[in-house]
Tab-separated table of C-alpha atoms and ligand atoms in Angstrom:
chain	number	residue	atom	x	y	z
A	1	UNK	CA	62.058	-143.983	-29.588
A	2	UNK	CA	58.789	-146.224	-30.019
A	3	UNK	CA	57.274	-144.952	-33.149
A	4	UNK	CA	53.865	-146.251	-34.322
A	5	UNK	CA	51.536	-145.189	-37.229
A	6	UNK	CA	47.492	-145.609	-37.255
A	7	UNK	CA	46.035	-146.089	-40.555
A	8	UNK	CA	42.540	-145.898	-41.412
A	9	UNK	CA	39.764	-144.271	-43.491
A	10	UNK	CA	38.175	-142.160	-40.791
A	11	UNK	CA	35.638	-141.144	-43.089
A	12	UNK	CA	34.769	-139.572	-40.265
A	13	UNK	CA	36.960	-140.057	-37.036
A	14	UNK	CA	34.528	-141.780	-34.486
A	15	UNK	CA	35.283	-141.603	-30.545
A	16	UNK	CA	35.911	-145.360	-31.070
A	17	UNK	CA	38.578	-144.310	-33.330
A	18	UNK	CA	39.664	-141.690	-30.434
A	19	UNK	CA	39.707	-144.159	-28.245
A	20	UNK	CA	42.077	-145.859	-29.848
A	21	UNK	CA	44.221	-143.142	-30.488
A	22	UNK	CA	44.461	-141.978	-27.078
A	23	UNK	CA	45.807	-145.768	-25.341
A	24	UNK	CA	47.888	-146.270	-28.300
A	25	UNK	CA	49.519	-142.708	-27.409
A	26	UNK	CA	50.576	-144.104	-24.267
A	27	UNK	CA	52.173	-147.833	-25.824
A	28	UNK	CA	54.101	-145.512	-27.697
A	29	UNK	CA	56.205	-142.338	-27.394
A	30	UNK	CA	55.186	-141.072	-31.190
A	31	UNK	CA	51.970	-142.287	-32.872
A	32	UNK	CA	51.170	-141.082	-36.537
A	33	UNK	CA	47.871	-141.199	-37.918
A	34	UNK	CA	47.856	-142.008	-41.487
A	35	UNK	CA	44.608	-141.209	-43.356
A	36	UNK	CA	44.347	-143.345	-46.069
A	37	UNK	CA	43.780	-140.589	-49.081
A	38	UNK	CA	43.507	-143.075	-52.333
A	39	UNK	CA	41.139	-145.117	-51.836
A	40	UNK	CA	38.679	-147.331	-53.849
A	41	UNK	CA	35.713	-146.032	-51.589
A	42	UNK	CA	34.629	-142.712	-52.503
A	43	UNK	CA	34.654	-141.599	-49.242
A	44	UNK	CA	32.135	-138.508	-47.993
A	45	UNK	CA	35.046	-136.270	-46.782
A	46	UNK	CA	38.180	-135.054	-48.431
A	47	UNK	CA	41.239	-136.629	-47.827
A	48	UNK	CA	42.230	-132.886	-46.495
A	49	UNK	CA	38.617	-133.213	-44.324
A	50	UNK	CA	39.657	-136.064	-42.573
A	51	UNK	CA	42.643	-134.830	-41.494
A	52	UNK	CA	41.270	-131.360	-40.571
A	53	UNK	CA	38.970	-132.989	-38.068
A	54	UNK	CA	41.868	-135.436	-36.845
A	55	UNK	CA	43.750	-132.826	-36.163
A	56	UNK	CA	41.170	-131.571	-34.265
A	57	UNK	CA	40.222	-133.965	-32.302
A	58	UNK	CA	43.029	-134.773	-31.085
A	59	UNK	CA	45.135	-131.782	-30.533
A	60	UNK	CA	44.683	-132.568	-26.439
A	61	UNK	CA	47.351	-135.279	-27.334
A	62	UNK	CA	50.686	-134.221	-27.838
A	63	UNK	CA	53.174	-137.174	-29.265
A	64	UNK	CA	50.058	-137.349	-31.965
A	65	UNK	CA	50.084	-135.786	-35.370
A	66	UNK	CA	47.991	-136.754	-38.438
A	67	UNK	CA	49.215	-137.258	-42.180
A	68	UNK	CA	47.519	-138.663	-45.518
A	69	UNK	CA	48.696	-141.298	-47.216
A	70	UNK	CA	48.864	-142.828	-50.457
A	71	UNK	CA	50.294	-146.842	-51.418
A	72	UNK	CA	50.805	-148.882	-49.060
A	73	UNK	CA	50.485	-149.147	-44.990
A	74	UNK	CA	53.594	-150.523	-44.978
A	75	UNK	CA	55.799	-148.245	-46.731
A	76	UNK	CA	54.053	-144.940	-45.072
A	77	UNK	CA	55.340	-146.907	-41.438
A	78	UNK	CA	58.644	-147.537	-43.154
A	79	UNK	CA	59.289	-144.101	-44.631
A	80	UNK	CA	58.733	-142.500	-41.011
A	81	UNK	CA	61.153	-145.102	-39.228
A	82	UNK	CA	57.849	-146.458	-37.465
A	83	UNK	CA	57.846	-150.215	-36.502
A	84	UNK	CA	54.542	-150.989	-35.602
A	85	UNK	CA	51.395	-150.119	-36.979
A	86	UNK	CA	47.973	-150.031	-34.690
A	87	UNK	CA	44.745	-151.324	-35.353
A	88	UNK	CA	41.674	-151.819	-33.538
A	89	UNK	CA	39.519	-154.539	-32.812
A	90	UNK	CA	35.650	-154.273	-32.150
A	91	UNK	CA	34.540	-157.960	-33.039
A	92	UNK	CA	35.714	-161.705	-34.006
A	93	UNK	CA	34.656	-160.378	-37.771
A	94	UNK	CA	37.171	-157.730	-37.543
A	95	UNK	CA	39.715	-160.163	-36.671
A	96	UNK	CA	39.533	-162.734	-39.650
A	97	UNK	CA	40.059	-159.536	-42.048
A	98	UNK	CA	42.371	-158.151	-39.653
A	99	UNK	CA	44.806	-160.890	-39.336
A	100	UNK	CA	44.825	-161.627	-42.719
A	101	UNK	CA	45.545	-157.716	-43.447
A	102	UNK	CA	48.349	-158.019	-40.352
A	103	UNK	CA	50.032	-161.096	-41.940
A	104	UNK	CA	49.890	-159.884	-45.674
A	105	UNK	CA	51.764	-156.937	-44.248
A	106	UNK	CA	54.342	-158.654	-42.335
A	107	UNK	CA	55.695	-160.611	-45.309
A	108	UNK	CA	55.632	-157.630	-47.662
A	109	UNK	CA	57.903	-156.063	-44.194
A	110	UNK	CA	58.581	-158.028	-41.672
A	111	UNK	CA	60.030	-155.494	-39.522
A	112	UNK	CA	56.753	-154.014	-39.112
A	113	UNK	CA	54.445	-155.475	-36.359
A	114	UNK	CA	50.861	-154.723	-36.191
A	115	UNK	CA	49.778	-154.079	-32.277
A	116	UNK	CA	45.743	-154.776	-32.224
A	117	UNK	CA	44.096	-152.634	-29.391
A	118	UNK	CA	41.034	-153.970	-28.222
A	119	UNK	CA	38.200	-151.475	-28.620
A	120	UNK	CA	36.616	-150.087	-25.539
A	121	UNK	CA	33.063	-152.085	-25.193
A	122	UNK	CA	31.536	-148.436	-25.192
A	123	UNK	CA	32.210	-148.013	-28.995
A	124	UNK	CA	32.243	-152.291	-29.580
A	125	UNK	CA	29.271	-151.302	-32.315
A	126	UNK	CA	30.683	-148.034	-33.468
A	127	UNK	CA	32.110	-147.723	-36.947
A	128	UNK	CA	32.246	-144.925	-39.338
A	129	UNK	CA	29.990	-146.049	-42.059
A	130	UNK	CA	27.202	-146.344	-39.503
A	131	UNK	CA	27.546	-142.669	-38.434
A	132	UNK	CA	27.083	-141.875	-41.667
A	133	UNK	CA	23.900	-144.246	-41.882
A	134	UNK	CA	22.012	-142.929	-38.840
A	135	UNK	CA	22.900	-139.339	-40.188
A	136	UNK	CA	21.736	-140.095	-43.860
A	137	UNK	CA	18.185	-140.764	-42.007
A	138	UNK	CA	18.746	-137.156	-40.080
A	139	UNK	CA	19.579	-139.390	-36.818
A	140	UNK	CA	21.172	-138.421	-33.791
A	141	UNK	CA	24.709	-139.220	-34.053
A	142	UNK	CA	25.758	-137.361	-31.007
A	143	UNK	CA	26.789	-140.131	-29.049
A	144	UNK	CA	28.926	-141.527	-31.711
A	145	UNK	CA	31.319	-138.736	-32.769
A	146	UNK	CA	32.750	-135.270	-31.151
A	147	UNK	CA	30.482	-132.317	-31.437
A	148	UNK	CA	32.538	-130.871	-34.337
A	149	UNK	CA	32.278	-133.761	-36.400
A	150	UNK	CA	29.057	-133.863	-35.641
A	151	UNK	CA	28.433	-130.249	-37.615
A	152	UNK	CA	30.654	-131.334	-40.159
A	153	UNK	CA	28.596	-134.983	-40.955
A	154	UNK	CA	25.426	-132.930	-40.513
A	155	UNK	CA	26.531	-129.992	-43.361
A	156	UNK	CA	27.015	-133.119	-45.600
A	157	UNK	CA	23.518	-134.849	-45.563
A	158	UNK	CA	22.289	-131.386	-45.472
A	159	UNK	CA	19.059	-130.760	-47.420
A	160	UNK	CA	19.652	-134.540	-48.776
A	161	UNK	CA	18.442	-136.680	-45.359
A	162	UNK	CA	16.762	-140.115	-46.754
A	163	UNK	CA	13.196	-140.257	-46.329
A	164	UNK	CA	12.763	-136.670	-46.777
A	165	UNK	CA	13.188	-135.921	-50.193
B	201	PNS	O1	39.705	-147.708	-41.632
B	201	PNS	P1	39.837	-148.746	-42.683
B	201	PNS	O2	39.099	-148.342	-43.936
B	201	PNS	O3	39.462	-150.110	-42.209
B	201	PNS	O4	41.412	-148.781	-43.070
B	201	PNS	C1	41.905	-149.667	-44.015
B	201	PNS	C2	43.389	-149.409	-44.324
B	201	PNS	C3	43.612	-147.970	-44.724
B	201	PNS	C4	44.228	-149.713	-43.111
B	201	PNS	C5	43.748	-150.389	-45.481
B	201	PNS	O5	42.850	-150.195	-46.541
B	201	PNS	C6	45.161	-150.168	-45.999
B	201	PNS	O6	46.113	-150.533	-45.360
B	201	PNS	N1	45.256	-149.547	-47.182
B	201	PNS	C7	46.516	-149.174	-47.810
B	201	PNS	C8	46.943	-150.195	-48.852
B	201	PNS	C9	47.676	-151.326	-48.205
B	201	PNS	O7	48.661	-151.173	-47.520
B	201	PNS	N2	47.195	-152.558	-48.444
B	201	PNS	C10	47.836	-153.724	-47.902
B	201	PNS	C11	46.944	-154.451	-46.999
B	201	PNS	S1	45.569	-155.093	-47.921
């Protein structure tokens, strides 16, 4: 059994992330997606958020199911017999921090592989800290995430969008 884990922030899931999530789903006969929970970011949702709306969003996908995770990457793969661990790649930026990331983590495990997906040109500008920019300024973010994270991003900026104070 091909078992692969997704690790990330989604602070909030984007459909870039979704994107992602769905092709890797078919490389792979289990995918986990492992929400990073301790993190030095303070991120705007809950560790139990984020996985709330993961679950979600992607409850259309059946070999897919969504945990938090503490430590390292590496060690959440090993602990659930996964081998590879998925990442996606929206620009030559991404890459230099992404290899480095992917290399670091094969010496600390070399029997892990990290499998870069190339992100959909759709969502090539997407990214979850600009959701949260465009909604800060009470933009329309509609485009950018699924209509439930949408009303969840919203609550959060409620009665505190920039420029309106
Ligand atoms: O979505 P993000 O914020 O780019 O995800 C980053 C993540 C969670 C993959 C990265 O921060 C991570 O792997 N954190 C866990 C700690 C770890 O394993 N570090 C080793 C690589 S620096």
């Amino acid at each position: 059994m091909k078992k692969a884990i997704y690790p990330g922030s989604f602070d909030p899931v984007t459909l870039g992330h979704i994107d992602v999530i769905e092709r890797a789903s078919k490389l792979f006969d289990h995918l986990i997606i492992a929400v990073l929970g301790n993190s030095a970011k303070t991120p705007l949702f809950s560790t139990e958020e984020r996985v709330k709306m993961l679950k979600e969003v992607t409850k259309h996908i059946p070999n897919v199911e969504v945990e938090s995770f503490g430590g390292l990457t590496v060690d959440f793969a090993k602990a659930h017999n996964a081998n590879a661990m998925v990442r996606g790649l929206r620009a030559v930026t991404d890459f230099e921090y992404e290899l480095q990331i992917a290399q670091l983590n094969h010496v600390i495990n070399p029997e892990i592989d990290t499998v870069f997906l190339v992100t959909d040109l759709k969502y090539a500008y997407l990214s979850s800290s600009s959701v949260k920019e465009v909604a800060a300024y009470g933009g329309d973010i509609s485009q950018f995430v699924t209509p439930l994270v949408e009303q969840e991003v919203k609550k959060k900026f409620e009665g505190k969008i920039k420029g309106k104070e």
